[in-house]
């Protein structure tokens, strides 16, 4: 990794707008970008112990949450600003919007400012497939996708590209969301089935992804819906008081999480006792803990989204800027000729104006 800019490059910060992000991702191809980010995440999870880790700092309101997600590996610091407002969609706003910063630890200067709404969808799909690579039944071909909102197509493409999924069974309480996802995925090569209810969606699925948005203890899946050997990729429950799975499913699943101190507050496991055993995904990746060990095991990735995944995605975009010229130069670092003469710089600017 080489993200340390030369001092002469520090007069501006590369800024990747939503428009630039779309150009970058369309040039690479969304599925390839997700697969690449999955590799960045996996490589950062392999060096998990070298990161500063803290549960994200959350400001809750009745409408949703605004969160800051920081981490550092000692050389590079990153953070994401992200919101989660389940009622936004009905008001014509995104449920999740985000931006992020990557900085050089040695002098504290930012080296990247970027939109992260699109990037979060990519990194969430990437994290899902990193987990599924280790936990899903081998040779799985069919995934149920419950919740067909903003994240949905990214998840479907990720599972097709990285896991070899061929069939995606869509369900959403709002059939217009399902129609939108089916249309967007129509040229993907996936066999898409629009389902009338969640029972129909999970029929024959070896992987079940739940990605719904509701700020409450919802029950998207009940225990009798989950057959032996299934892998559940539960994404939507990512806030205190916001879950998707019935508690009984958790009791008979082997549960894998990103960072337990955060997941115990925000994940499906907020429904369980504080000492309920869970396995950290990074330990499965490094081989210090088991992933799937039997055909009949129900594996559950209780995903809430963790700062290191955003750090990996930021790193990925920063690395791309060397070859893809889609960014603006942002004048966001004051650079007086004499670092102590900040006031003189201001005074000279006033005279020049
Ligand atoms: P979105 O609002 O665009 O889509 C959510 C969809 O869920 C909507 O289409 C809605 O109709 C549907 N839905 C709500 N209740 C349902 C139910 N009972 N059954 C079926 N469908 C239902 O939201 P999004 O951006 O796709 O995000 C989905 C969820 O994932 C949110 O809760 C968000 O906070 C979460 N999320 C998690 C991560 C992570 O890292 N774990 C990352 C991004 C988003």
Coordinates of C-alpha atoms and ligand atoms in Angstrom, one line a residue:
X1 CA 0.0 0.0 0.0
X2 CA 1.4 3.4 -1.0
X3 CA -0.9 6.2 -0.2
X4 CA 1.6 8.6 1.3
X5 CA 1.7 11.7 -0.9
X6 CA 4.9 13.6 -1.6
X7 CA 4.9 16.9 0.3
X8 CA 4.6 18.9 -3.0
X9 CA 1.3 17.0 -3.7
X10 CA -0.3 18.2 -0.5
X11 CA -1.6 21.6 -1.8
X12 CA -5.0 19.9 -2.7
X13 CA -7.0 17.0 -1.7
X14 CA -8.4 14.7 -4.4
X15 CA -12.2 14.8 -4.1
X16 CA -14.3 12.1 -5.7
X17 CA -17.9 13.3 -6.3
X18 CA -20.9 11.0 -6.8
X19 CA -20.5 11.7 -10.5
X20 CA -16.8 10.8 -10.5
X21 CA -17.5 7.7 -8.4
X22 CA -20.1 6.5 -11.0
X23 CA -17.6 7.1 -13.8
X24 CA -14.9 5.2 -11.9
X25 CA -17.1 2.2 -11.1
X26 CA -18.7 2.1 -14.5
X27 CA -15.2 2.1 -16.1
X28 CA -14.1 -0.9 -13.9
X29 CA -17.6 -2.6 -13.9
X30 CA -19.6 -2.8 -10.7
X31 CA -19.2 -6.5 -10.2
X32 CA -15.4 -6.4 -10.7
X33 CA -15.2 -3.4 -8.4
X34 CA -17.1 -5.3 -5.7
X35 CA -14.8 -8.4 -6.2
X36 CA -11.7 -6.1 -6.0
X37 CA -13.0 -4.4 -2.8
X38 CA -13.7 -7.9 -1.3
X39 CA -10.0 -8.7 -1.8
X40 CA -9.0 -5.4 -0.1
X41 CA -11.4 -6.2 2.8
X42 CA -10.1 -9.7 3.1
X43 CA -6.5 -8.5 3.1
X44 CA -7.2 -5.9 5.8
X45 CA -9.2 -8.4 7.9
X46 CA -6.1 -10.6 7.8
X47 CA -4.2 -7.9 9.6
X48 CA -7.1 -7.1 11.9
X49 CA -5.0 -6.8 15.0
X50 CA -3.0 -3.9 13.6
X51 CA -6.0 -1.6 13.5
X52 CA -7.4 0.8 16.0
X53 CA -11.0 -0.4 16.6
X54 CA -13.9 1.3 18.3
X55 CA -17.7 0.8 17.9
X56 CA -19.0 3.6 15.7
X57 CA -20.1 6.8 17.3
X58 CA -23.9 7.1 16.8
X59 CA -26.3 10.0 17.2
X60 CA -29.8 8.5 17.4
X61 CA -33.0 10.4 16.7
X62 CA -36.6 9.1 16.4
X63 CA -36.1 9.3 12.6
X64 CA -32.8 7.5 12.3
X65 CA -29.1 7.7 13.1
X66 CA -26.0 9.6 12.0
X67 CA -22.7 7.8 12.6
X68 CA -19.0 8.3 12.4
X69 CA -16.9 5.2 11.7
X70 CA -13.1 5.8 12.3
X71 CA -10.2 3.4 12.2
X72 CA -6.4 3.5 11.6
X73 CA -3.7 1.0 10.8
X74 CA -1.0 3.4 12.2
X75 CA 0.0 4.6 8.7
X76 CA -3.3 5.6 7.4
X77 CA -6.4 6.9 9.1
X78 CA -9.9 6.7 7.7
X79 CA -13.5 7.6 8.7
X80 CA -16.9 7.5 7.2
X81 CA -19.9 9.7 7.9
X82 CA -23.1 7.8 7.3
X83 CA -26.8 8.1 8.1
X84 CA -29.5 5.5 8.3
X85 CA -33.1 6.9 8.1
X86 CA -35.6 4.1 7.2
X87 CA -38.4 6.6 6.6
X88 CA -36.3 8.6 4.1
X89 CA -37.2 6.5 1.1
X90 CA -40.9 7.4 1.4
X91 CA -40.0 11.0 1.5
X92 CA -37.8 10.7 -1.6
X93 CA -34.5 10.6 0.1
X94 CA -31.9 7.8 0.4
X95 CA -32.1 5.6 3.5
X96 CA -28.3 5.6 3.6
X97 CA -25.9 8.4 2.4
X98 CA -22.2 8.7 3.2
X99 CA -18.9 10.4 2.6
X100 CA -15.4 9.5 3.8
X101 CA -11.9 10.7 4.3
X102 CA -8.5 8.9 4.2
X103 CA -5.6 10.7 5.9
X104 CA -1.8 10.3 6.2
X105 CA -1.1 9.5 9.9
X106 CA 2.5 10.9 9.7
X107 CA 1.4 14.5 9.1
X108 CA -2.4 14.2 9.6
X109 CA -3.2 15.6 6.2
X110 CA -6.2 14.2 4.3
X111 CA -5.3 12.4 1.0
X112 CA -8.8 11.6 -0.2
X113 CA -12.3 13.0 0.3
X114 CA -15.0 11.0 -1.4
X115 CA -18.7 10.3 -1.7
X116 CA -19.5 7.0 0.0
X117 CA -23.2 6.4 -0.7
X118 CA -22.4 4.4 -3.8
X119 CA -19.1 3.1 -2.3
X120 CA -21.0 1.8 0.8
X121 CA -23.3 -0.3 -1.3
X122 CA -20.2 -1.7 -3.0
X123 CA -18.3 -2.4 0.2
X124 CA -21.4 -3.9 1.9
X125 CA -21.8 -6.3 -1.0
X126 CA -18.1 -7.0 -0.9
X127 CA -18.2 -7.7 2.9
X128 CA -21.2 -10.0 2.4
X129 CA -19.3 -12.1 -0.2
X130 CA -16.1 -12.2 1.9
X131 CA -18.2 -13.8 4.7
X132 CA -20.1 -16.1 2.3
X133 CA -16.9 -17.3 0.7
X134 CA -16.1 -18.8 4.1
X135 CA -19.6 -19.7 5.4
X136 CA -22.0 -20.5 2.6
X137 CA -22.6 -24.1 1.5
X138 CA -20.2 -25.0 -1.3
X139 CA -21.7 -24.9 -4.8
X140 CA -24.6 -22.7 -3.7
X141 CA -26.5 -21.6 -6.8
X142 CA -29.7 -19.8 -5.5
X143 CA -30.0 -16.8 -3.2
X144 CA -33.2 -15.3 -1.8
X145 CA -33.0 -11.5 -1.6
X146 CA -35.5 -10.1 0.9
X147 CA -35.6 -6.3 0.7
X148 CA -35.1 -4.9 -2.8
X149 CA -34.0 -1.4 -2.1
X150 CA -30.8 0.5 -2.8
X151 CA -28.4 -2.3 -1.7
X152 CA -30.2 -5.1 -3.5
X153 CA -28.6 -5.2 -7.0
X154 CA -25.1 -4.8 -5.6
X155 CA -25.6 -7.8 -3.4
X156 CA -27.0 -9.9 -6.3
X157 CA -24.1 -9.0 -8.6
X158 CA -21.5 -9.7 -5.9
X159 CA -22.9 -13.2 -5.2
X160 CA -23.0 -13.9 -8.9
X161 CA -19.4 -12.7 -9.5
X162 CA -17.7 -14.1 -6.4
X163 CA -19.9 -17.1 -5.3
X164 CA -21.2 -18.2 -8.7
X165 CA -24.8 -17.7 -7.7
X166 CA -27.1 -18.3 -10.8
X167 CA -30.6 -17.7 -9.4
X168 CA -31.8 -14.7 -7.3
X169 CA -35.3 -14.8 -5.8
X170 CA -36.5 -11.3 -5.0
X171 CA -39.1 -10.3 -2.5
X172 CA -40.0 -6.9 -1.0
X173 CA -43.2 -5.7 0.8
X174 CA -43.3 -3.0 -1.9
X175 CA -43.6 -4.8 -5.3
X176 CA -42.3 -1.7 -7.1
X177 CA -38.9 -2.2 -5.4
X178 CA -38.9 -5.8 -6.7
X179 CA -39.8 -4.6 -10.2
X180 CA -37.0 -2.0 -10.1
X181 CA -34.4 -4.6 -9.0
X182 CA -35.6 -7.2 -11.6
X183 CA -35.3 -4.6 -14.3
X184 CA -31.8 -3.5 -13.2
X185 CA -30.7 -7.1 -13.1
X186 CA -32.3 -8.2 -16.4
X187 CA -29.1 -8.1 -18.4
X188 CA -26.9 -9.5 -15.6
X189 CA -27.2 -13.2 -16.7
X190 CA -28.8 -14.1 -13.4
X191 CA -32.1 -16.0 -13.4
X192 CA -34.4 -13.6 -11.6
X193 CA -37.7 -14.6 -10.0
X194 CA -40.1 -12.1 -8.5
X195 CA -41.7 -13.6 -5.5
X196 CA -45.1 -12.8 -3.9
X197 CA -44.0 -13.5 -0.3
X198 CA -40.9 -14.4 1.7
X199 CA -41.8 -18.1 1.8
X200 CA -41.8 -18.3 -2.0
X201 CA -38.5 -16.3 -2.0
X202 CA -36.6 -18.7 0.2
X203 CA -37.8 -21.9 -1.6
X204 CA -34.7 -23.8 -2.7
X205 CA -32.3 -21.0 -1.6
X206 CA -29.0 -22.0 -0.1
X207 CA -28.3 -18.4 0.8
X208 CA -30.8 -15.9 2.3
X209 CA -29.9 -12.2 2.3
X210 CA -32.1 -10.0 4.4
X211 CA -31.7 -6.3 3.5
X212 CA -34.8 -4.5 4.7
X213 CA -35.0 -1.1 6.4
X214 CA -37.4 -0.6 9.4
X215 CA -36.4 1.0 12.7
X216 CA -38.0 -1.7 14.8
X217 CA -37.7 -5.3 15.9
X218 CA -39.0 -6.7 12.6
X219 CA -39.4 -10.4 11.9
X220 CA -38.5 -10.8 8.2
X221 CA -37.7 -14.5 8.8
X222 CA -39.2 -16.9 11.4
X223 CA -37.5 -20.1 12.6
X224 CA -39.7 -22.4 10.5
X225 CA -38.6 -20.7 7.3
X226 CA -34.9 -21.5 7.8
X227 CA -33.9 -25.0 6.7
X228 CA -30.8 -26.9 7.6
X229 CA -27.5 -26.0 5.8
X230 CA -28.6 -22.5 4.9
X231 CA -26.3 -19.4 5.1
X232 CA -28.1 -16.2 6.2
X233 CA -26.5 -12.9 5.2
X234 CA -28.4 -10.5 7.5
X235 CA -27.6 -6.9 6.6
X236 CA -30.6 -4.8 7.4
X237 CA -30.5 -5.0 11.3
X238 CA -27.7 -2.6 12.0
X239 CA -29.0 -0.3 14.8
X240 CA -30.2 -0.6 18.4
X241 CA -33.9 -1.6 18.2
X242 CA -33.6 -2.6 14.5
X243 CA -33.5 -6.3 13.8
X244 CA -34.8 -8.7 11.1
X245 CA -34.6 -12.3 12.4
X246 CA -36.7 -14.1 14.9
X247 CA -34.7 -14.9 18.1
X248 CA -35.2 -18.6 17.6
X249 CA -33.2 -18.5 14.4
X250 CA -30.3 -17.0 16.3
X251 CA -30.4 -19.8 18.9
X252 CA -29.8 -22.5 16.4
X253 CA -27.3 -20.7 14.1
X254 CA -23.6 -20.4 14.3
X255 CA -23.2 -16.6 14.4
X256 CA -20.3 -14.7 12.7
X257 CA -19.8 -11.0 13.3
X258 CA -17.5 -8.2 12.4
X259 CA -16.6 -6.5 15.7
X260 CA -18.4 -7.9 18.7
X261 CA -18.5 -4.7 20.8
X262 CA -20.4 -3.0 18.0
X263 CA -22.5 -5.9 16.9
X264 CA -23.8 -6.6 20.4
X265 CA -25.3 -3.1 20.4
X266 CA -26.5 -3.0 16.8
X267 CA -26.8 -6.5 15.3
X268 CA -29.3 -9.3 15.4
X269 CA -27.5 -10.5 18.6
X270 CA -28.8 -7.5 20.5
X271 CA -31.7 -10.0 21.1
X272 CA -29.4 -12.5 22.9
X273 CA -27.5 -12.6 26.2
X274 CA -24.3 -10.5 26.2
X275 CA -22.2 -13.7 26.5
X276 CA -23.8 -15.6 23.7
X277 CA -20.9 -17.1 21.8
X278 CA -20.1 -15.6 18.4
X279 CA -17.2 -16.0 16.1
X280 CA -15.3 -13.0 14.6
X281 CA -15.1 -13.1 10.8
X282 CA -11.4 -12.1 10.7
X283 CA -10.5 -15.2 12.8
X284 CA -12.2 -17.4 10.2
X285 CA -10.3 -15.6 7.4
X286 CA -7.0 -16.1 9.2
X287 CA -7.8 -19.7 10.0
X288 CA -7.8 -19.3 13.8
X289 CA -11.5 -20.1 14.0
X290 CA -13.8 -22.5 12.1
X291 CA -16.3 -21.2 9.5
X292 CA -18.7 -23.8 8.1
X293 CA -17.8 -27.2 9.3
X294 CA -20.9 -29.3 8.3
X295 CA -23.5 -29.5 5.6
X296 CA -26.5 -29.1 8.0
X297 CA -25.1 -26.2 9.9
X298 CA -27.1 -22.9 9.7
X299 CA -24.5 -20.1 9.4
X300 CA -25.5 -16.5 10.1
X301 CA -23.4 -13.5 9.1
X302 CA -24.8 -10.8 11.4
X303 CA -23.6 -7.8 9.4
X304 CA -23.8 -4.3 10.7
X305 CA -20.9 -2.7 8.7
X306 CA -17.6 -2.0 10.4
X307 CA -15.1 0.9 9.9
X308 CA -12.3 -1.4 8.5
X309 CA -14.5 -2.3 5.5
X310 CA -14.9 1.4 4.7
X311 CA -11.1 1.9 5.2
X312 CA -10.5 -0.9 2.6
X313 CA -13.0 0.7 0.2
X314 CA -11.4 4.1 0.6
X315 CA -8.0 2.5 0.0
X316 CA -9.3 0.9 -3.1
X317 CA -10.6 4.2 -4.5
X318 CA -7.4 6.0 -3.6
X319 CA -5.3 3.4 -5.4
X320 CA -7.5 3.7 -8.5
X321 CA -6.9 7.5 -8.8
X322 CA -3.4 6.8 -10.1
X323 CA -4.8 5.3 -13.3
X324 CA -8.3 6.9 -13.4
X325 CA -8.4 10.6 -13.6
X326 CA -11.9 11.2 -12.2
X327 CA -11.5 13.5 -9.3
X328 CA -11.4 17.2 -8.5
X329 CA -8.6 19.0 -6.8
X330 CA -10.1 20.4 -3.6
X331 CA -8.5 23.5 -2.0
X332 CA -9.0 22.3 1.6
X333 CA -5.5 22.5 3.1
X334 CA -4.2 26.0 4.1
X335 CA -0.6 26.2 2.9
X336 CA 1.0 29.5 3.9
X337 CA 4.7 29.8 2.7
X338 CA 5.7 30.0 6.4
X339 CA 3.5 27.4 8.3
X340 CA 3.3 29.9 11.2
X341 CA 2.2 32.8 9.1
X342 CA -1.5 31.8 8.7
X343 CA -2.6 35.3 9.5
X344 CA -0.2 36.8 7.0
X345 CA -1.7 34.5 4.3
X346 CA -5.2 35.8 5.2
X347 CA -4.0 39.4 5.2
X348 CA -2.3 39.0 1.8
X349 CA -5.5 37.4 0.4
X350 CA -7.5 40.4 1.6
X351 CA -5.1 42.8 -0.2
X352 CA -5.2 40.7 -3.4
X353 CA -9.0 40.7 -3.4
Ligands
LIG1 P1 -33.8 1.0 1.2 O1 -34.7 1.8 2.0 O2 -33.4 1.5 -0.1 O3 -34.5 -0.4 0.9 C1 -35.1 -1.2 2.0 C2 -36.2 -2.0 1.3 O4 -36.7 -2.9 2.4 C3 -37.4 -1.2 0.8 O5 -37.6 -1.5 -0.6 C4 -38.6 -1.7 1.7 O6 -39.8 -1.7 1.0 C5 -38.1 -3.1 2.1 N1 -38.8 -3.6 3.3 C6 -39.0 -3.0 4.4 N2 -39.7 -3.8 5.3 C7 -39.7 -5.0 4.6 C8 -40.3 -6.3 5.0 N3 -40.8 -6.5 6.2 N4 -40.2 -7.3 4.1 C9 -39.6 -7.1 2.9 N5 -39.1 -5.9 2.5 C10 -39.2 -4.9 3.3 O7 -32.6 0.6 2.1 P2 -31.1 0.1 1.7 O8 -30.2 1.2 1.4 O9 -31.3 -1.0 0.7 O10 -30.7 -0.6 3.1 C11 -31.4 -1.7 3.6 C12 -31.0 -1.9 5.0 O11 -29.6 -2.3 5.1 C13 -31.1 -0.6 5.9 O12 -31.6 -1.0 7.1 C14 -29.6 -0.2 6.1 O13 -29.4 0.5 7.3 C15 -28.9 -1.5 6.0 N6 -27.5 -1.4 5.6 C16 -26.6 -2.2 6.3 C17 -25.3 -2.2 5.9 C18 -24.3 -3.1 6.6 O14 -23.1 -2.9 6.4 N7 -24.8 -4.1 7.3 C19 -24.9 -1.3 4.9 C20 -25.8 -0.6 4.2 C21 -27.2 -0.6 4.6

